[in-house]
Short mmCIF file of C-alpha atoms in Angstrom, two decimals:
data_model
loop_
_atom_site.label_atom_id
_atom_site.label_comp_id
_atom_site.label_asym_id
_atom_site.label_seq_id
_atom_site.Cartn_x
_atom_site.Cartn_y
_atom_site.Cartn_z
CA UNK A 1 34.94 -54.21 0.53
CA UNK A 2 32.18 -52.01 0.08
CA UNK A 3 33.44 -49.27 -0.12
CA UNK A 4 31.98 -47.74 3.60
CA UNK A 5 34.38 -45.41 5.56
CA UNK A 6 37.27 -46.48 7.20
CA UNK A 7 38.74 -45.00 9.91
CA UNK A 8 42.37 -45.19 11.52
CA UNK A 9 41.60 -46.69 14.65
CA UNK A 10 40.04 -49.52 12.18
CA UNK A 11 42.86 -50.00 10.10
CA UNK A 12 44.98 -50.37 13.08
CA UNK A 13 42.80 -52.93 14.70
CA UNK A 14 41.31 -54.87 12.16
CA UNK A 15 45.19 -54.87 10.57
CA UNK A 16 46.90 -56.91 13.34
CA UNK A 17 43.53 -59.16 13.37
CA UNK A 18 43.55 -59.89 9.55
CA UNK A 19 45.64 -62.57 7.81
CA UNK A 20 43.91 -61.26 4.57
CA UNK A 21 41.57 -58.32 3.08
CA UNK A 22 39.55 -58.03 -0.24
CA UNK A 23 39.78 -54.50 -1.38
CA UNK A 24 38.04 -52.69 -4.28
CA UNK A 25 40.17 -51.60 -7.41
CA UNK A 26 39.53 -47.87 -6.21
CA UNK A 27 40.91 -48.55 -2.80
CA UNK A 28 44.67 -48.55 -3.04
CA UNK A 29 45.83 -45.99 -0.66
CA UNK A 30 43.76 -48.31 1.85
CA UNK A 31 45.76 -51.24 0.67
CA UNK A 32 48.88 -48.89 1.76
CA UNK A 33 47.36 -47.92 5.32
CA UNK A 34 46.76 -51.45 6.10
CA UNK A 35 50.26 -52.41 5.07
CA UNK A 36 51.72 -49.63 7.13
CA UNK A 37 49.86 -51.33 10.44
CA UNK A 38 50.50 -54.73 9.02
CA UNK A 39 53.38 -55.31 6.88
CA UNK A 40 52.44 -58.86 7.24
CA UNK A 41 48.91 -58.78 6.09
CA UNK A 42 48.38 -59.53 2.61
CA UNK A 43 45.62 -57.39 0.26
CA UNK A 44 43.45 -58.52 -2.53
CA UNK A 45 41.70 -56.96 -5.29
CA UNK A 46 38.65 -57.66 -6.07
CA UNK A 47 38.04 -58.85 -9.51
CA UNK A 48 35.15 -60.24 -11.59
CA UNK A 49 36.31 -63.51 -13.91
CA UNK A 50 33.27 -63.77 -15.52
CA UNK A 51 31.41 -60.34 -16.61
CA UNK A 52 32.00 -57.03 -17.23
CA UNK A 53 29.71 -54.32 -15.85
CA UNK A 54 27.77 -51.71 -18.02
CA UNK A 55 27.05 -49.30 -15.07
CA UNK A 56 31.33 -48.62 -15.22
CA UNK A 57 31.07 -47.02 -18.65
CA UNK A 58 29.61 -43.91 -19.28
CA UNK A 59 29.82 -41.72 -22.35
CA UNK A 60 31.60 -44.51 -23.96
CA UNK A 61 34.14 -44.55 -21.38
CA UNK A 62 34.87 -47.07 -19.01
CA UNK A 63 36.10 -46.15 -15.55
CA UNK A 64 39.51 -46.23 -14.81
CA UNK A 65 39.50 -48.42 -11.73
CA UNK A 66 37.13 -51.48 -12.37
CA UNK A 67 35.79 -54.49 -10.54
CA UNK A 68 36.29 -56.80 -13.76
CA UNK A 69 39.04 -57.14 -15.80
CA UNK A 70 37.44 -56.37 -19.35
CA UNK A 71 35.88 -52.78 -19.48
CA UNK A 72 32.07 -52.73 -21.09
CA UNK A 73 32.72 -50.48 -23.59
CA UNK A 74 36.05 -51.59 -25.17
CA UNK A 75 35.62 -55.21 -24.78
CA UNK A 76 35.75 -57.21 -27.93
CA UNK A 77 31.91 -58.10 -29.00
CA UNK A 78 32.91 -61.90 -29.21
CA UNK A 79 33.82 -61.53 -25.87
CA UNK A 80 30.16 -61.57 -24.59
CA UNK A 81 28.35 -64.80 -23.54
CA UNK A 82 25.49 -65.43 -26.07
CA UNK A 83 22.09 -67.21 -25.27
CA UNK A 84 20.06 -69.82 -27.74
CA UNK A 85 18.80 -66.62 -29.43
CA UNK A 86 21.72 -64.54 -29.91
CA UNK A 87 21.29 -62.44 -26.77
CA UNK A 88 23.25 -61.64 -24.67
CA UNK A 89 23.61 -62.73 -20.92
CA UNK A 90 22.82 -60.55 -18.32
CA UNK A 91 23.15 -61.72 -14.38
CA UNK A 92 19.69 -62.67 -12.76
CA UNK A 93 19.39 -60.00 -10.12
CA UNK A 94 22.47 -58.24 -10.68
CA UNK A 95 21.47 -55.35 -13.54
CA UNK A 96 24.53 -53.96 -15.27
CA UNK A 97 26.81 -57.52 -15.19
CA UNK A 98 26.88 -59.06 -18.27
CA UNK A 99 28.21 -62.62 -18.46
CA UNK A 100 31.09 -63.13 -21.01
CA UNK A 101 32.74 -66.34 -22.31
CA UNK A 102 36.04 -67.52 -20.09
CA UNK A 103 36.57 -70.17 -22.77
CA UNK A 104 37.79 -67.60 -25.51
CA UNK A 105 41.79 -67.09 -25.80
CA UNK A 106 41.16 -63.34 -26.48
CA UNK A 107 38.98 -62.31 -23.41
CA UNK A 108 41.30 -64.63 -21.14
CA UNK A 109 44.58 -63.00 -22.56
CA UNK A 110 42.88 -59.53 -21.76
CA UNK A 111 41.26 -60.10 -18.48
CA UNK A 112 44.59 -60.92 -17.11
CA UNK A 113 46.44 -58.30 -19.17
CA UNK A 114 44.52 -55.50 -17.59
CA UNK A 115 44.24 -56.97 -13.95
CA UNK A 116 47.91 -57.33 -13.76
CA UNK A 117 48.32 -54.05 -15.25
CA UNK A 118 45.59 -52.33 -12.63
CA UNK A 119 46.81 -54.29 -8.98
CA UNK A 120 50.39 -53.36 -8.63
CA UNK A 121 49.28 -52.05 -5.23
CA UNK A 122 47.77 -55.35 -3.93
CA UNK A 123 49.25 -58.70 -3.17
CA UNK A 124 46.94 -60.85 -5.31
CA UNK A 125 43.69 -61.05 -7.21
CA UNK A 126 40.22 -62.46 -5.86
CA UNK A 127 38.51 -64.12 -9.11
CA UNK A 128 35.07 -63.82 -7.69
CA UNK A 129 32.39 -66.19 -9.94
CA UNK A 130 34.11 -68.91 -11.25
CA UNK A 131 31.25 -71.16 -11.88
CA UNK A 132 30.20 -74.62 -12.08
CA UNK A 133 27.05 -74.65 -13.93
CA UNK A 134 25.99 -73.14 -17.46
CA UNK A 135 22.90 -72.01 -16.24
CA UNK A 136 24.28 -69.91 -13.27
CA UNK A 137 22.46 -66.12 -12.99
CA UNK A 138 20.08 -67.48 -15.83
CA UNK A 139 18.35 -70.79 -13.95
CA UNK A 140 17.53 -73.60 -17.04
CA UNK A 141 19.25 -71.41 -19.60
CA UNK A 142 22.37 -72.37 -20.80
CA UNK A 143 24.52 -71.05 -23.69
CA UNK A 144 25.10 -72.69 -26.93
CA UNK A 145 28.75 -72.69 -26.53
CA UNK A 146 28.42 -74.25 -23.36
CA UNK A 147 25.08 -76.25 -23.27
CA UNK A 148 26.65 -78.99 -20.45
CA UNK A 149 27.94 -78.12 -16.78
CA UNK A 150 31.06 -80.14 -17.56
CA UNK A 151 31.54 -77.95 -21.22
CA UNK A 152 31.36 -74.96 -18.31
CA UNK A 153 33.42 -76.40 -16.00
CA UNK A 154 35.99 -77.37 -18.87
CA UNK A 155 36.19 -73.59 -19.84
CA UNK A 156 36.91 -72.37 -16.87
CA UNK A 157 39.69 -74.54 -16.48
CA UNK A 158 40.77 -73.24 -19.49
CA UNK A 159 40.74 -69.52 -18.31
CA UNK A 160 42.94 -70.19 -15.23
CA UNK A 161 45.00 -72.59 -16.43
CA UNK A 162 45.88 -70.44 -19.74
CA UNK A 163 46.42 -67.51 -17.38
CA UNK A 164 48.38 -68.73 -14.60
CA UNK A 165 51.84 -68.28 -15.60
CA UNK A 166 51.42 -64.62 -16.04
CA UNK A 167 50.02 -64.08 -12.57
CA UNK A 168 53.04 -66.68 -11.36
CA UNK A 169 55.94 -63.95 -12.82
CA UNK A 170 53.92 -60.85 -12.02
CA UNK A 171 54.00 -61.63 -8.47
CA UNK A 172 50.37 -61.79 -7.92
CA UNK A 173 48.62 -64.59 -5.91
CA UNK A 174 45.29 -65.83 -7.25
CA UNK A 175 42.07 -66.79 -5.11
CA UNK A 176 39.12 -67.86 -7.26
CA UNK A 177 35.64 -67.87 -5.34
CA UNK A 178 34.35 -71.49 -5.85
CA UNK A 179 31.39 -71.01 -3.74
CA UNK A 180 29.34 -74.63 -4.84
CA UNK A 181 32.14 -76.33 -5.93
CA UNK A 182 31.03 -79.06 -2.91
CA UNK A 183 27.95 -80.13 -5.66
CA UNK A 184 30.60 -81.38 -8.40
CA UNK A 185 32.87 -83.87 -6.89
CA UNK A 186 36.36 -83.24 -8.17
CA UNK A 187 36.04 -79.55 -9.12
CA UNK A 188 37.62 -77.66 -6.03
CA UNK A 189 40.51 -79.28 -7.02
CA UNK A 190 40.24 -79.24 -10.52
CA UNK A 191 40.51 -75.38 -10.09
CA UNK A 192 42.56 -74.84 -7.40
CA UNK A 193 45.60 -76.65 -9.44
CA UNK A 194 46.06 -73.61 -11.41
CA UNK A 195 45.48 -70.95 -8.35
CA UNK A 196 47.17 -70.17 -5.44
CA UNK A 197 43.77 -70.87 -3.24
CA UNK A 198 40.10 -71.13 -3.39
CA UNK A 199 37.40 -68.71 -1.32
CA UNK A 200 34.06 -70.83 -0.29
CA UNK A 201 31.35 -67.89 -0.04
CA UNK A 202 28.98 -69.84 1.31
CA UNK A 203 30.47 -72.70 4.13
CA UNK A 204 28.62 -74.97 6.13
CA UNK A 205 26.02 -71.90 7.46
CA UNK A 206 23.19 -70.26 5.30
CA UNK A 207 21.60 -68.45 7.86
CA UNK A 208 20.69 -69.34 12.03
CA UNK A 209 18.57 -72.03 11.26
CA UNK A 210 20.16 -73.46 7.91
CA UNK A 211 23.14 -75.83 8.89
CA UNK A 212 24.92 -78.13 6.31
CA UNK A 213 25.20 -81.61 8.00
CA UNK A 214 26.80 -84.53 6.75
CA UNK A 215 25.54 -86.24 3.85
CA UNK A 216 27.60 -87.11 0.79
CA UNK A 217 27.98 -83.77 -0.85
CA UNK A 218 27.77 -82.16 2.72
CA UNK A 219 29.80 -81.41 5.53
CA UNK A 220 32.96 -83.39 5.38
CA UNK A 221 33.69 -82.34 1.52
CA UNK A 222 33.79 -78.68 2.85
CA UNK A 223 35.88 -79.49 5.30
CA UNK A 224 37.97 -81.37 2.75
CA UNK A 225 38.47 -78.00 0.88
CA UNK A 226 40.60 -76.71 3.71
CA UNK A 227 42.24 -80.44 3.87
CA UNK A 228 43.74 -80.35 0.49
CA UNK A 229 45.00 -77.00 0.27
CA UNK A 230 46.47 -77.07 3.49
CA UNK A 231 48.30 -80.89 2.42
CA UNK A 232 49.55 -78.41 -0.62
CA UNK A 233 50.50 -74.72 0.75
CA UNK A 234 47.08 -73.54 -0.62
CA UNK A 235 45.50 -70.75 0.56
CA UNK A 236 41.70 -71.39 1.98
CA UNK A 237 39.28 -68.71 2.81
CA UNK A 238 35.93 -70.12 4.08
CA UNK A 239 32.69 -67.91 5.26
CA UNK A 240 29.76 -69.09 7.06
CA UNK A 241 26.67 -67.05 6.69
CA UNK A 242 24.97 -66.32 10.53
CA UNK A 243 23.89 -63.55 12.81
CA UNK A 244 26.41 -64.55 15.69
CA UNK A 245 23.80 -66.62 17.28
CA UNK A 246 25.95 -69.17 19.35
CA UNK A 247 24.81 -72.36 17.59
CA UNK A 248 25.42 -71.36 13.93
CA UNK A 249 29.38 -69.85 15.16
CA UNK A 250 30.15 -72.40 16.65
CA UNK A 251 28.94 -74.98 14.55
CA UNK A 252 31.21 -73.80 11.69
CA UNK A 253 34.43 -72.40 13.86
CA UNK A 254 34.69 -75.65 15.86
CA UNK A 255 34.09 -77.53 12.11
CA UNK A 256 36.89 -75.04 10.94
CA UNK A 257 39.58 -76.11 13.62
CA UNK A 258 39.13 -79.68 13.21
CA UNK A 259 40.84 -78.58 9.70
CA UNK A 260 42.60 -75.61 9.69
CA UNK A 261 46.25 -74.89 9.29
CA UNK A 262 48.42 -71.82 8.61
CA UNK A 263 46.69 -71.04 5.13
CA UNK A 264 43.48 -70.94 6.06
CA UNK A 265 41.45 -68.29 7.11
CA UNK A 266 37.66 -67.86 8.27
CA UNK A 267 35.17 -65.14 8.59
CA UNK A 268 31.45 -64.62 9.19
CA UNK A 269 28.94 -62.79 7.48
CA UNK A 270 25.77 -61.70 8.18
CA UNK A 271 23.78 -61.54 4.91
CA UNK A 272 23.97 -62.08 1.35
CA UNK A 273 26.96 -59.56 -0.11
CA UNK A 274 27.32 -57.94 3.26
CA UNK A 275 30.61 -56.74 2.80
CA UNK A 276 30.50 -53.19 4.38
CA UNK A 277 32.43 -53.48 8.09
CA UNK A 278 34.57 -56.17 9.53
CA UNK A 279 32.76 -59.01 10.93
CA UNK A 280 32.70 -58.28 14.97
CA UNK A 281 35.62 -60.14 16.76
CA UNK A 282 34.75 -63.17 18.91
CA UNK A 283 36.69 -63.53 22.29
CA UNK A 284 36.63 -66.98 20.60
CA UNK A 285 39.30 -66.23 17.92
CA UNK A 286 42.40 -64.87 20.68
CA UNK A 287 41.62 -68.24 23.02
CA UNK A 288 45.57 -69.82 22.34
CA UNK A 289 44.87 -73.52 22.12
CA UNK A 290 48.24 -74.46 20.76
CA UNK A 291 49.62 -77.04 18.20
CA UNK A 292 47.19 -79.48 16.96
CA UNK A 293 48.46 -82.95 18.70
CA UNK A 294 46.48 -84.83 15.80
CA UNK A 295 44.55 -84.46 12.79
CA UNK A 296 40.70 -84.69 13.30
CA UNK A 297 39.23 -88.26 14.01
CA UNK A 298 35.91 -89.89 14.68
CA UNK A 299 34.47 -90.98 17.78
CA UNK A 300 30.86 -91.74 16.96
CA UNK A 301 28.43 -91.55 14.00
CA UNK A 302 29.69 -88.61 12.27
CA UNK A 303 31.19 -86.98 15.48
CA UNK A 304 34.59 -85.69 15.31
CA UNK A 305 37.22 -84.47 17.51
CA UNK A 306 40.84 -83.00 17.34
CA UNK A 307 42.97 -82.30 20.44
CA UNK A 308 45.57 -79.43 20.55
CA UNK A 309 48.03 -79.23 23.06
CA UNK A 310 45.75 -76.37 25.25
CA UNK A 311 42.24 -77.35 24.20
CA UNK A 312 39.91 -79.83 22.27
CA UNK A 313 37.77 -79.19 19.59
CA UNK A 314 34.63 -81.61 19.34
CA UNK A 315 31.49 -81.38 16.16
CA UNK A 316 28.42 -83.52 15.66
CA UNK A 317 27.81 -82.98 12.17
CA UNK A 318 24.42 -85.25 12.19
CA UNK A 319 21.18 -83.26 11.26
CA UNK A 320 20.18 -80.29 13.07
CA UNK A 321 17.50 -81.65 15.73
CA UNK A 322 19.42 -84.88 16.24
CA UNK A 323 19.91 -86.40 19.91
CA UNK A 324 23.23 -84.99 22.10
CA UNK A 325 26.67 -87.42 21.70
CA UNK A 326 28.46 -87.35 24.88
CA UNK A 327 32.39 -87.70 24.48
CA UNK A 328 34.88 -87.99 27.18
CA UNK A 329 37.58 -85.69 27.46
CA UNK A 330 41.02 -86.26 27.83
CA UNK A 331 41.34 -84.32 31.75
CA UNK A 332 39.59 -81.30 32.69
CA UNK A 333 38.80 -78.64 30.15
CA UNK A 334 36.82 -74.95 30.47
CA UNK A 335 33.67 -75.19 28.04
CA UNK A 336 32.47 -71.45 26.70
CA UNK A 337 31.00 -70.33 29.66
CA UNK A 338 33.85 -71.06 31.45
CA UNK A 339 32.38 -73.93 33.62
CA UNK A 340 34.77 -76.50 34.18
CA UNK A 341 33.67 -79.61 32.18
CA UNK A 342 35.00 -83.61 32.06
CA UNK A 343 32.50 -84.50 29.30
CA UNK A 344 30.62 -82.72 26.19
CA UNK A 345 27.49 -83.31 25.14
CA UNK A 346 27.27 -82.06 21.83
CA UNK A 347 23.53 -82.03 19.74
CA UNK A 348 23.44 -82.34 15.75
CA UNK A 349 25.12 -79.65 14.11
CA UNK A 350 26.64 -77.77 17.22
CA UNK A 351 30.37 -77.86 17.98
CA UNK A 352 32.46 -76.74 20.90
CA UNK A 353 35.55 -75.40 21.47
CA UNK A 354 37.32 -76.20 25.22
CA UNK A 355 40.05 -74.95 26.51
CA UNK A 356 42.46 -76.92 28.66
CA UNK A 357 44.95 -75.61 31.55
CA UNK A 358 48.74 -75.70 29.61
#
């Protein structure tokens, strides 16, 4: 989504290996190509809900093909976010985005105005940033029109819920990035009612050595993102943050198949906004293990399994560090090193994935 080059021997790989893509505003004859591999796949634009950028106006012009939905230059000036002294809000280490206020019926009307007018070319709209906190990308600041979380939270709720019916009869389907939404019980869903899905930027993995375990505001209520938008036809993206280092992957795909269904979809990335090329392709993600026989259970102290028809999925989900659990399988099964295995032994937040003869 960065923009880097794309060749056709990519498109027609990463086509047939993609459920979904994010795609810049610029990058609609990509959007075609991809179709043209995949007719199935479905493209996104990407979309900022919450600022408009400075650096896509010049000469008092604002570009033609944008990654927000309200230009710089010609958006109303009680559009913009004020702060306690009348100034207004830029993004903390993002120079250029300037924060404006979701809660006002004139920037909402506009923002979806202009995306639905700009992304006849995609299949829906990724609302990146919609936020949780007042002081988000200005830490311990928050703005007089919003000086609570839940005053935040309330106006966002207001933007999607305002604008939903117009994205419902243009056709478009709408993923909001609710990356945090785990801190604020209640709010995944409190969004996701007026969406079509809900994109968790940051899930489970921070980095090799950073690991969410379970703790009440942990593991299991990411995992319950995925849950309730399966239980209602929502779309789920998730994205774990890792090198590839074995622990980390596996840790959040085997977490991801106790849960996952046929709207969910999961990708890695490496660093912080490292959206240049595809994440590389696991042998993991062709294994076949077939239907799910069973939703995901418990069989120790935060240790939980699910059994498909060629395969069982097992996580440990107690801190990183924490002794092995051993579980006994259900027959013979073919761990990731293809050794054949009776039993798993499975440390603090590691998973497995093991595959069974069908």
């Amino acid at each position: 989504m960065n923009s880097t080059p794309v060749s056709d021997a990519m498109i027609k790989t990463e086509a047939k290996r993609r459920s979904h893509v994010v795609l810049n505003a610029w990058e609609t004859e990509l959007a075609k190509k991809l179709k043209a591999a995949n007719p199935k796949i479905q493209t996104f634009v990407y979309k900022d809900l919450s600022s408009t950028r400075s650096y896509a106006c010049s000469d008092g012009v604002d570009d033609a093909d944008l990654p927000t939905g309200v230009g710089y230059c010609e958006a109303d000036p009680s559009w913009f976010l004020n702060g306690p002294r009348g100034e207004r809000f830029e993004y903390s280490g993002y120079s250029g985005h300037w924060q404006m206020d979701v809660g006002n019926p004139g920037y909402q009307q506009a923002w979806a105005d202009n995306v639905i007018a700009s992304s006849k070319a995609f299949d829906g709209v990724l609302m990146d940033n919609a936020l949780f906190t007042c002081d988000t990308y200005h830490e311990g600041v928050c703005p007089p029109a919003y000086p609570t979380d839940e005053a935040m939270r309330s106006a966002y709720v207001s933007m999607l819920a305002n604008t939903r019916q117009k994205f419902v009869d243009a056709g478009l389907k709408t993923v909001a990035n609710l990356s945090g939404a785990r801190l604020h019980e209640g709010a995944w869903d409190r969004y996701v009612q007026h969406l079509d899905g809900g994109f968790d930027e940051w899930w489970l993995t921070f980095g090799d050595r950073d690991l969410l375990s379970e703790y009440p505001q942990g593991w299991s209520r990411q995992l319950a993102e995925i849950s309730a938008n399966e239980a209602k036809g929502k779309i789920t993206w998730v994205q774990p943050h890792h090198s590839g280092a074995d622990q980390p992957f596996r840790y959040a795909h085997a977490s991801y198949l106790l849960v996952a269904g046929e709207h969910s979809a999961i990708t890695p990335v490496s660093r912080t906004d490292g959206y240049g090329d595809p994440a590389p392709w696991r042998a993991e993600y062709d294994w076949n293990l077939g239907a799910p026989l069973e939703k995901h259970h418990q069989v120790a102290t935060n240790v939980y399994e699910r059994e498909f028809r060629c395969g069982t999925v097992i996580v440990n989900a107690n801190k990183t560090g924490s002794a092995p659990r051993v579980v006994r399988l259900n027959g013979r099964h073919i761990d990731e090193k293809g050794a054949s295995v009776y039993f798993a032994a499975v440390a603090g937040t590691t998973g497995t994935v093991l595959r069974k003869p069908c």
